Coordinates of C-alpha atoms and ligand atoms in Angstrom, one line a residue:
X1 CA -12.7 -0.9 -25.6
X2 CA -9.6 1.8 -25.1
X3 CA -10.7 5.2 -25.4
X4 CA -7.4 6.5 -25.0
X5 CA -5.9 8.4 -28.0
X6 CA -2.6 7.2 -29.1
X7 CA -0.9 10.5 -28.9
X8 CA -2.0 11.1 -25.3
X9 CA -0.9 8.1 -23.1
X10 CA -3.2 7.6 -19.8
X11 CA -2.5 10.2 -17.0
X12 CA -1.7 6.8 -14.8
X13 CA 1.3 5.6 -16.6
X14 CA 3.6 8.4 -15.1
X15 CA 1.6 9.8 -12.6
X16 CA 2.6 10.4 -8.5
X17 CA 0.4 9.5 -6.1
X18 CA 0.2 10.4 -2.6
X19 CA -1.2 7.8 -0.3
X20 CA -3.2 9.0 2.6
X21 CA -3.7 6.8 5.7
X22 CA -6.8 9.3 6.5
X23 CA -6.9 8.0 10.1
X24 CA -3.8 9.7 10.8
X25 CA -3.7 12.7 8.6
X26 CA -5.8 15.3 10.2
X27 CA -8.6 15.4 12.6
X28 CA -11.1 18.1 12.2
X29 CA -14.4 17.0 13.9
X30 CA -12.5 16.1 17.0
X31 CA -12.9 12.4 17.8
X32 CA -9.2 11.7 17.9
X33 CA -9.1 10.1 14.3
X34 CA -8.6 11.9 11.0
X35 CA -11.2 12.7 8.6
X36 CA -12.1 13.4 5.4
X37 CA -12.2 17.4 5.8
X38 CA -8.8 17.1 7.2
X39 CA -7.9 16.1 3.9
X40 CA -9.7 18.8 2.3
X41 CA -8.2 21.5 4.5
X42 CA -4.5 20.2 4.1
X43 CA -4.9 20.2 -0.3
X44 CA -2.4 23.0 -0.1
X45 CA -0.1 20.8 1.4
X46 CA -0.6 17.9 -0.8
X47 CA -0.6 20.0 -4.0
X48 CA 2.8 22.0 -3.0
X49 CA 4.6 18.4 -3.0
X50 CA 3.7 18.4 -6.9
X51 CA 2.0 15.1 -6.8
X52 CA -0.9 14.2 -9.5
X53 CA -3.1 12.4 -7.5
X54 CA -4.3 11.1 -3.8
X55 CA -5.0 7.6 -2.6
X56 CA -7.2 7.1 0.5
X57 CA -6.8 3.9 2.5
X58 CA -10.3 2.7 3.5
X59 CA -12.9 5.2 4.7
X60 CA -16.1 2.6 4.7
X61 CA -18.0 1.9 7.9
X62 CA -15.7 -0.5 9.7
X63 CA -15.3 -1.7 13.2
X64 CA -11.9 -1.1 12.5
X65 CA -10.3 -4.2 13.5
X66 CA -7.8 -3.8 11.0
X67 CA -7.7 -0.2 10.3
X68 CA -10.5 -0.2 8.0
X69 CA -9.6 -3.1 5.9
X70 CA -12.6 -5.0 7.6
X71 CA -15.3 -3.1 5.8
X72 CA -18.9 -3.3 7.2
X73 CA -20.5 -1.4 4.1
X74 CA -18.6 -0.9 0.9
X75 CA -21.4 1.4 -0.7
X76 CA -20.6 4.8 1.5
X77 CA -18.2 6.5 3.9
X78 CA -17.7 6.1 7.6
X79 CA -19.7 9.1 9.5
X80 CA -16.6 9.6 11.7
X81 CA -14.7 10.4 8.2
X82 CA -17.3 13.0 7.4
X83 CA -19.8 10.9 5.4
X84 CA -20.5 11.0 1.9
X85 CA -20.8 14.7 1.9
X86 CA -17.1 15.0 3.2
X87 CA -16.2 12.5 0.4
X88 CA -17.9 14.7 -2.3
X89 CA -16.4 17.9 -0.9
X90 CA -12.6 16.4 -1.2
X91 CA -13.3 14.9 -4.7
X92 CA -14.2 18.5 -5.7
X93 CA -11.4 20.2 -4.2
X94 CA -9.0 17.7 -5.4
X95 CA -10.5 17.8 -8.7
X96 CA -10.5 21.2 -8.7
X97 CA -6.6 21.3 -8.7
X98 CA -6.3 19.0 -10.8
X99 CA -5.8 16.2 -8.7
X100 CA -6.9 12.4 -9.1
X101 CA -8.5 10.6 -6.4
X102 CA -8.5 6.9 -5.7
X103 CA -9.9 4.8 -3.4
X104 CA -9.1 1.4 -1.6
X105 CA -11.6 -1.5 -2.7
X106 CA -11.0 -4.6 -0.3
X107 CA -12.7 -7.4 -2.5
X108 CA -11.1 -10.6 -0.5
X109 CA -12.8 -10.3 2.6
X110 CA -15.3 -8.1 4.2
X111 CA -15.9 -7.2 8.1
X112 CA -17.7 -9.9 10.3
X113 CA -20.4 -7.1 11.0
X114 CA -21.2 -6.7 7.1
X115 CA -24.6 -7.3 6.6
X116 CA -23.9 -10.7 4.6
X117 CA -21.8 -12.3 7.1
X118 CA -24.2 -11.6 10.2
X119 CA -26.9 -13.4 7.7
X120 CA -24.2 -16.1 7.0
X121 CA -23.6 -16.7 10.8
X122 CA -27.6 -16.8 11.4
X123 CA -27.9 -19.0 8.5
X124 CA -27.8 -22.7 8.6
X125 CA -24.8 -24.8 7.2
X126 CA -25.1 -25.5 3.6
X127 CA -27.5 -22.4 3.3
X128 CA -27.2 -19.7 0.6
X129 CA -25.9 -17.2 3.2
X130 CA -23.5 -19.4 4.0
X131 CA -22.4 -19.8 0.5
X132 CA -21.0 -16.1 0.1
X133 CA -18.0 -17.2 2.2
X134 CA -15.8 -20.1 2.9
X135 CA -17.7 -22.3 5.7
X136 CA -16.4 -25.9 6.1
X137 CA -17.0 -28.6 9.0
X138 CA -14.1 -29.3 11.3
X139 CA -12.1 -32.1 11.1
X140 CA -11.5 -34.7 14.1
X141 CA -13.7 -36.1 16.8
X142 CA -16.7 -33.5 16.7
X143 CA -15.1 -31.2 14.3
X144 CA -12.7 -29.9 16.9
X145 CA -9.7 -29.4 14.6
X146 CA -9.8 -26.7 11.6
X147 CA -10.7 -27.7 8.2
X148 CA -6.9 -27.6 7.1
X149 CA -3.7 -26.2 8.4
X150 CA -3.2 -22.7 6.8
X151 CA -2.6 -19.9 8.8
X152 CA -3.6 -16.3 9.0
X153 CA -1.3 -13.8 7.5
X154 CA -1.4 -11.7 10.6
X155 CA -0.6 -15.3 12.6
X156 CA -2.6 -18.1 14.2
X157 CA -5.0 -20.6 12.3
X158 CA -6.6 -19.0 9.2
X159 CA -9.8 -20.5 10.5
X160 CA -12.2 -19.7 13.5
X161 CA -15.2 -22.0 14.6
X162 CA -18.6 -20.2 14.7
X163 CA -20.5 -20.8 18.1
X164 CA -24.5 -21.1 18.1
X165 CA -26.4 -18.6 20.0
X166 CA -26.6 -21.3 22.7
X167 CA -22.8 -21.8 22.6
X168 CA -22.7 -25.1 20.8
X169 CA -19.8 -25.3 18.6
X170 CA -20.4 -25.7 14.9
X171 CA -18.7 -24.6 11.5
X172 CA -15.5 -23.3 10.6
X173 CA -14.9 -20.0 8.4
X174 CA -11.9 -19.0 6.8
X175 CA -10.3 -15.7 7.3
X176 CA -6.7 -15.3 5.6
X177 CA -6.2 -12.4 7.8
X178 CA -8.0 -11.4 11.4
X179 CA -11.1 -13.5 12.5
X180 CA -12.8 -10.2 12.0
X181 CA -12.1 -10.6 8.3
X182 CA -14.3 -13.6 6.8
X183 CA -13.0 -14.3 3.3
X184 CA -15.5 -14.1 0.6
X185 CA -16.3 -17.0 -1.9
X186 CA -15.4 -15.8 -5.0
X187 CA -16.8 -18.7 -7.0
X188 CA -20.1 -17.4 -6.0
X189 CA -21.8 -15.3 -8.7
X190 CA -23.1 -13.2 -5.9
X191 CA -19.8 -12.2 -4.7
X192 CA -18.9 -11.1 -8.3
X193 CA -22.1 -9.4 -8.7
X194 CA -21.7 -7.2 -5.7
X195 CA -18.3 -6.1 -6.5
X196 CA -19.2 -5.1 -10.2
X197 CA -22.0 -3.0 -8.5
X198 CA -19.6 -1.8 -5.6
X199 CA -17.1 -0.6 -8.6
X200 CA -20.4 1.0 -10.3
X201 CA -21.0 2.9 -7.3
X202 CA -17.9 4.6 -6.9
X203 CA -16.9 5.1 -10.4
X204 CA -20.5 6.8 -10.5
X205 CA -19.4 9.0 -7.8
X206 CA -16.7 10.4 -10.2
X207 CA -13.0 8.7 -8.7
X208 CA -10.3 8.2 -11.0
X209 CA -9.5 4.6 -10.0
X210 CA -9.2 2.2 -7.4
X211 CA -6.3 0.5 -5.3
X212 CA -6.9 -3.3 -5.0
X213 CA -6.0 -5.0 -1.5
X214 CA -4.5 -8.3 -1.7
X215 CA -5.6 -8.3 -5.3
X216 CA -4.1 -12.0 -5.8
X217 CA -5.8 -13.6 -3.0
X218 CA -9.5 -13.9 -3.6
X219 CA -9.6 -17.5 -5.6
X220 CA -8.8 -20.5 -3.2
X221 CA -8.0 -23.8 -4.6
X222 CA -11.3 -25.5 -5.0
X223 CA -10.0 -28.5 -2.6
X224 CA -8.5 -26.4 0.1
X225 CA -5.8 -28.7 0.4
X226 CA -3.1 -29.1 3.8
X227 CA 0.1 -27.2 3.1
X228 CA 3.2 -29.0 3.4
X229 CA 4.8 -26.4 5.0
X230 CA 2.2 -24.0 7.0
X231 CA 4.7 -21.8 8.1
X232 CA 5.5 -20.7 4.4
X233 CA 3.7 -19.2 1.3
X234 CA 0.4 -20.7 0.7
X235 CA -0.1 -21.3 -3.0
X236 CA -3.5 -22.2 -2.5
X237 CA -4.5 -19.0 -1.5
X238 CA -2.0 -16.6 -3.3
X239 CA -1.9 -16.3 -7.5
X240 CA -4.4 -18.7 -8.3
X241 CA -5.0 -18.6 -12.1
X242 CA -8.6 -17.8 -12.0
X243 CA -8.2 -14.5 -10.0
X244 CA -7.4 -13.1 -13.4
X245 CA -10.9 -13.5 -14.6
X246 CA -12.2 -11.1 -11.9
X247 CA -9.6 -8.5 -13.3
X248 CA -10.7 -8.9 -16.9
X249 CA -14.4 -8.2 -16.0
X250 CA -13.5 -5.4 -14.1
X251 CA -11.1 -3.8 -16.9
X252 CA -13.9 -4.1 -19.2
X253 CA -16.6 -2.1 -16.5
X254 CA -13.6 0.7 -16.3
X255 CA -13.1 0.8 -19.5
X256 CA -16.9 1.6 -20.1
X257 CA -16.6 4.9 -18.3
X258 CA -14.2 5.9 -21.3
X259 CA -12.2 8.3 -18.8
X260 CA -8.9 6.5 -18.1
X261 CA -9.7 5.2 -14.9
X262 CA -6.6 3.3 -13.2
X263 CA -6.9 -0.4 -11.2
X264 CA -4.0 -0.8 -9.1
X265 CA -3.3 -4.0 -7.7
X266 CA -1.3 -4.8 -4.6
X267 CA 0.5 -8.0 -5.3
X268 CA 3.0 -9.1 -3.3
X269 CA 4.9 -11.3 -6.0
X270 CA 8.1 -11.5 -7.5
X271 CA 8.3 -9.0 -10.6
X272 CA 7.9 -12.0 -13.2
X273 CA 4.4 -12.9 -11.7
X274 CA 3.4 -9.7 -10.7
X275 CA 3.6 -8.5 -14.2
X276 CA 0.9 -10.8 -15.4
X277 CA -1.7 -8.9 -13.3
X278 CA -1.2 -6.2 -15.9
X279 CA -1.8 -8.0 -19.4
X280 CA -3.7 -6.7 -21.8
X281 CA -7.4 -6.4 -20.5
X282 CA -6.5 -6.8 -16.9
X283 CA -5.4 -4.2 -14.3
X284 CA -3.4 -0.7 -15.5
X285 CA -1.2 -1.1 -12.7
X286 CA 0.6 -3.3 -9.9
X287 CA 2.5 -2.1 -7.4
X288 CA 6.2 -3.3 -7.6
X289 CA 7.3 -4.2 -4.0
X290 CA 10.4 -5.8 -4.8
X291 CA 12.5 -2.3 -4.7
X292 CA 11.2 -1.9 -1.5
X293 CA 12.6 -5.4 0.0
X294 CA 16.0 -4.7 -1.1
X295 CA 18.9 -3.8 1.2
X296 CA 20.4 -0.6 0.6
X297 CA 23.0 -2.0 -1.8
X298 CA 23.5 -1.0 -5.8
X299 CA 23.6 -4.3 -6.8
X300 CA 20.6 -5.2 -5.6
X301 CA 18.7 -1.9 -6.8
X302 CA 20.0 -2.4 -10.1
X303 CA 18.9 -6.3 -10.2
X304 CA 15.7 -5.2 -8.5
X305 CA 14.8 -2.4 -11.2
X306 CA 16.2 -4.6 -13.9
X307 CA 13.7 -7.7 -13.2
X308 CA 10.8 -5.6 -12.9
X309 CA 11.3 -3.6 -16.2
X310 CA 12.0 -6.6 -17.9
X311 CA 9.0 -8.8 -16.5
X312 CA 6.9 -5.8 -17.7
X313 CA 8.2 -5.4 -21.1
X314 CA 7.0 -9.1 -21.8
X315 CA 3.4 -7.8 -21.3
X316 CA 3.9 -4.2 -22.4
X317 CA 3.0 -3.0 -18.6
X318 CA 4.2 0.2 -16.9
X319 CA 6.1 0.2 -13.8
X320 CA 4.6 1.6 -10.4
X321 CA 7.2 2.1 -7.8
X322 CA 7.0 2.6 -4.0
X323 CA 9.4 2.7 -1.0
X324 CA 7.0 3.3 1.5
X325 CA 3.2 2.4 2.9
X326 CA 1.1 1.5 6.0
X327 CA 2.3 -1.7 5.7
X328 CA 6.0 -1.4 6.3
X329 CA 8.6 0.3 8.1
X330 CA 9.3 3.9 7.2
X331 CA 12.1 4.0 5.1
X332 CA 14.5 6.2 6.8
X333 CA 14.2 3.6 9.8
X334 CA 14.6 0.4 7.4
X335 CA 17.9 1.9 5.8
X336 CA 19.0 3.6 9.0
X337 CA 19.3 0.7 11.1
X338 CA 22.7 -0.1 12.1
X339 CA 22.0 -2.5 14.9
X340 CA 19.4 -4.9 14.0
X341 CA 17.3 -6.7 16.9
X342 CA 16.5 -10.0 16.3
X343 CA 12.8 -10.9 15.1
X344 CA 10.5 -13.7 16.4
X345 CA 9.0 -14.5 13.1
X346 CA 10.7 -16.5 10.5
X347 CA 8.7 -14.8 7.6
X348 CA 11.2 -13.5 5.4
X349 CA 8.7 -10.7 3.8
X350 CA 8.1 -9.5 7.6
X351 CA 12.0 -9.5 8.1
X352 CA 12.6 -7.4 5.0
X353 CA 9.6 -5.1 5.7
X354 CA 9.3 -4.6 9.2
X355 CA 13.2 -4.8 10.7
X356 CA 13.6 -3.3 14.2
X357 CA 17.0 -2.4 15.7
X358 CA 19.3 0.9 16.6
X359 CA 18.8 3.6 13.8
X360 CA 21.2 6.1 12.6
X361 CA 18.7 8.5 11.7
X362 CA 21.5 10.7 9.6
X363 CA 22.5 7.6 7.8
X364 CA 18.7 6.8 7.0
X365 CA 17.6 10.0 6.1
X366 CA 20.6 10.3 3.2
X367 CA 19.9 6.7 2.3
X368 CA 15.9 7.6 1.7
X369 CA 16.5 10.7 0.1
X370 CA 18.8 9.0 -2.5
X371 CA 16.4 6.2 -2.9
X372 CA 13.8 8.6 -3.6
X373 CA 15.6 10.9 -6.3
X374 CA 16.6 7.5 -7.8
X375 CA 12.9 6.3 -7.6
X376 CA 11.9 9.2 -9.5
X377 CA 14.2 8.9 -12.3
X378 CA 12.8 5.4 -13.4
X379 CA 10.6 4.8 -15.9
X380 CA 6.5 4.6 -14.7
X381 CA 4.5 5.8 -11.9
X382 CA 5.3 6.3 -8.2
X383 CA 3.3 5.9 -4.8
X384 CA 4.4 8.2 -2.2
X385 CA 2.8 7.4 1.3
X386 CA 2.2 10.4 3.9
X387 CA 4.7 11.7 6.4
X388 CA 7.6 10.4 4.2
X389 CA 7.8 14.1 2.9
X390 CA 8.8 15.0 6.2
X391 CA 11.6 12.2 6.8
X392 CA 9.4 10.7 9.6
X393 CA 11.0 7.8 11.1
X394 CA 9.1 4.6 12.7
X395 CA 7.9 5.2 15.9
X396 CA 9.5 1.9 17.1
X397 CA 8.6 2.3 20.8
X398 CA 4.7 2.8 21.0
X399 CA 3.6 1.5 24.4
X400 CA 2.4 -2.1 24.1
X401 CA -1.0 -0.9 25.7
X402 CA -1.5 1.5 22.7
X403 CA -0.6 -1.2 20.0
X404 CA -4.1 -1.5 17.8
X405 CA -2.8 -3.5 14.7
X406 CA -4.4 -7.0 15.1
X407 CA -0.8 -8.5 14.3
X408 CA 0.2 -7.6 17.8
X409 CA -2.4 -10.1 19.6
X410 CA -2.2 -12.6 16.9
X411 CA 1.4 -12.8 17.3
X412 CA 1.1 -13.3 21.0
X413 CA 2.7 -10.0 21.5
X414 CA 5.9 -11.2 19.5
X415 CA 5.7 -8.8 16.1
X416 CA 4.8 -5.2 16.9
X417 CA 2.7 -4.8 13.2
X418 CA 2.6 -1.9 11.4
X419 CA 1.4 1.2 14.3
X420 CA 4.5 2.5 14.0
X421 CA 4.2 3.9 10.4
X422 CA 0.5 5.1 11.1
X423 CA 1.0 7.6 13.7
X424 CA -0.9 10.7 13.4
X425 CA 1.2 13.4 11.5
X426 CA 2.9 16.6 12.9
X427 CA 1.8 19.4 11.3
X428 CA 2.8 22.5 14.1
X429 CA 5.4 21.9 16.2
X430 CA 4.1 24.1 19.0
X431 CA 0.5 22.6 19.3
X432 CA -1.2 20.5 20.8
X433 CA -1.0 17.0 19.2
X434 CA 1.1 18.9 16.9
X435 CA -1.8 20.2 15.0
X436 CA -3.2 16.5 14.4
X437 CA -6.5 17.0 16.4
X438 CA -8.2 19.6 18.7
X439 CA -6.7 19.9 22.0
X440 CA -9.6 18.3 24.0
X441 CA -9.3 15.1 22.4
X442 CA -6.7 12.0 22.4
X443 CA -5.3 11.0 19.4
X444 CA -6.1 7.4 18.5
X445 CA -2.2 6.4 18.5
X446 CA 0.2 8.7 20.7
X447 CA 2.9 11.1 19.3
X448 CA 6.4 10.8 20.5
X449 CA 7.7 14.3 21.8
X450 CA 10.3 13.7 19.2
X451 CA 7.9 14.3 16.5
X452 CA 8.1 17.8 16.9
X453 CA 11.3 18.0 14.9
X454 CA 9.8 16.7 12.0
X455 CA 6.5 19.0 11.8
X456 CA 5.7 20.8 8.8
X457 CA 5.9 24.1 10.5
X458 CA 9.7 23.7 10.9
X459 CA 10.2 22.2 7.4
X460 CA 7.9 24.5 5.5
X461 CA 10.1 27.8 4.8
X462 CA 13.5 25.7 5.3
X463 CA 15.0 25.0 2.0
X464 CA 17.3 22.6 3.6
X465 CA 14.7 20.4 5.0
X466 CA 13.2 17.1 3.6
X467 CA 10.1 18.7 2.5
X468 CA 11.7 21.1 0.6
X469 CA 13.8 18.1 -0.9
X470 CA 10.7 16.5 -1.9
X471 CA 9.0 19.4 -3.5
X472 CA 12.3 20.1 -5.6
X473 CA 12.5 16.6 -6.9
X474 CA 9.2 16.1 -7.8
X475 CA 9.6 19.4 -9.8
X476 CA 12.8 18.3 -11.1
X477 CA 11.1 15.0 -12.2
X478 CA 8.5 17.1 -14.5
X479 CA 11.5 17.8 -16.8
X480 CA 11.8 14.2 -17.7
X481 CA 10.6 12.6 -20.9
X482 CA 8.1 10.3 -19.7
X483 CA 8.6 8.2 -22.8
X484 CA 12.4 7.7 -22.5
X485 CA 13.6 4.5 -21.7
X486 CA 16.2 3.6 -19.2
X487 CA 19.8 2.6 -20.6
X488 CA 22.1 1.6 -17.9
X489 CA 25.6 3.0 -17.7
X490 CA 28.6 1.1 -16.9
X491 CA 30.7 2.8 -14.2
X492 CA 32.6 0.2 -13.0
X493 CA 31.7 0.1 -9.2
X494 CA 29.8 -2.0 -7.2
X495 CA 28.6 0.6 -4.7
X496 CA 27.1 2.7 -7.2
X497 CA 25.0 2.7 -10.1
X498 CA 24.2 5.0 -13.0
X499 CA 21.6 5.0 -16.1
X500 CA 20.5 7.2 -18.6
X501 CA 17.1 8.5 -19.3
X502 CA 16.8 10.5 -22.6
X503 CA 18.7 13.9 -21.9
X504 CA 19.1 12.9 -18.1
X505 CA 21.8 10.8 -16.2
X506 CA 21.2 9.6 -12.6
X507 CA 23.9 8.4 -10.5
X508 CA 23.3 6.7 -7.3
X509 CA 26.2 6.0 -4.9
X510 CA 25.2 3.8 -2.1
X511 CA 28.5 4.1 0.0
X512 CA 32.0 5.4 -0.9
X513 CA 33.4 8.1 -2.4
X514 CA 31.6 10.2 -5.0
X515 CA 31.7 9.4 -8.7
X516 CA 33.5 11.0 -10.9
X517 CA 31.3 12.4 -13.6
X518 CA 32.1 12.5 -17.3
X519 CA 32.0 15.5 -19.2
X520 CA 29.4 13.8 -21.6
X521 CA 26.9 13.6 -18.5
X522 CA 26.0 17.5 -18.5
X523 CA 25.7 19.3 -15.3
X524 CA 24.5 18.5 -12.0
X525 CA 20.6 19.2 -11.9
X526 CA 19.4 17.9 -8.4
X527 CA 21.1 16.0 -5.9
X528 CA 20.2 14.3 -2.6
X529 CA 23.1 15.4 -0.7
X530 CA 26.2 17.7 -0.6
X531 CA 27.5 15.8 2.1
X532 CA 28.9 12.6 0.6
X533 CA 27.9 9.3 1.8
X534 CA 24.8 8.0 0.1
X535 CA 23.9 10.3 -2.7
X536 CA 21.8 10.5 -6.0
X537 CA 22.5 13.0 -8.4
X538 CA 20.6 13.8 -11.8
X539 CA 22.9 15.5 -14.6
X540 CA 21.5 16.9 -17.8
X541 CA 23.4 17.4 -20.9
X542 CA 23.6 20.9 -22.3
Ligands
GLC601 C1 -3.6 -5.3 2.7 C2 -3.6 -3.8 3.4 C3 -3.3 -4.2 5.0 C4 -4.5 -5.3 5.7 C5 -4.5 -6.2 4.7 C6 -5.7 -6.9 5.0 O1 -2.3 -5.8 2.7 O2 -2.5 -3.2 2.5 O3 -3.1 -3.0 5.4 O4 -4.2 -5.4 6.7 O5 -4.6 -6.1 3.4 O6 -6.8 -6.4 4.6

């Protein structure tokens, strides 16, 4: 059932959504971690950006071994975030301003403290309680070897062996991520039924959509075969065909509400495979992560954009762009690295998403602003990540003792992980903890002194700030006809690209001298820099 009248496209097809890593946004209750009233208190800031809605990273009760992606109870909000009353205040506050509200749904795994997993641990091998997860006997003498050679995304084996209360080793369970995040067995109908209920619970509470965590992981190859190359990608976990059935089921639940709910999948696959997730009757959106993984080069950007749009054309899907998230290093740092440090990992995705090294901040910032303006000119929807509107760099030098990402431990301290993009935001340069939390508490991750230079207080009224640029660029985007397709313009340079969308021409110079605009492009409307170097500019024909 599709309830959208044909003359009014669904809101999510052209929206800009602001991602909130709630733990790091604003702490009102003085426990050192951000909370939902902190978001409500700062709705003026979010609204001032000109976005259309918010996506909250997980706020469920959780032992927080993986920043809340280890969910202990899917049906409510953790008291540390203010519980359901704070959620309702935020929902109502957001809706009163016309902002949509998305939550994060984590269906591949739960927390080891989820009631079902506790029951599974207490249950016997072969019991119905164990059948909700992926338990297997070990291999080798006395089952001392894991059931197969799969690796956890965070490092180490993807299997952990249970011990009986008296300390006897017994079965193993699968966890694609941390050992505290057991994978569900989605062949068990109880699991699917439970998530139907979870979806309905939150839709009934008035949310406008869900972001679906690792949406391409839930279905495993039934034989759990060994991998030829355990260090490579795992085709037996990622993108198994059966996963699409789950989304057809979820889409019919979402459509039954008749109010344009969005289902946006986190799918780290090449554009052609990612596009399969937005076939008719499946998800409404799928993140396009290919663009953020490109080096800052015109040819790479153009190829990525073309691949993505061409793939989506096949399925009549709409693009969903992003350049930042809580899982990758912040873009001013990624684009500003002049001397890369060698990384211990051979994982190409990690090398692209979380590079480290010496950063030229001015270079990184000018590239990031150009990339943003280019992205905002593309057809489709956009997801921004809190702090990017301040030009915040990655915190590369967190004290080791402060690191909380499970990747740090599981990689035996060779990979820093993702904490550096999750450091609490600086609101007020002159206040304790830069206004993130009351003076008396210690924020959950330490903020470096240089965060003062990026505080909202210093940027709010400065027309030359990154914050002012974000507001200006998002306002300018309102002028673009959402229905206008993109048409590449040949400008005979491989360090620049240009395209037309309706009356608008966007030109981006990645390196080298400015492009001389032909008169038919019209007059400059907005530019990311007046100082040369990396620069994107929009022209509008009179
Ligand atoms: C997703 C989340 C990431 C989390 C992982 C496991 O990739 O974005 O933060 O660690 O899933 O849930």
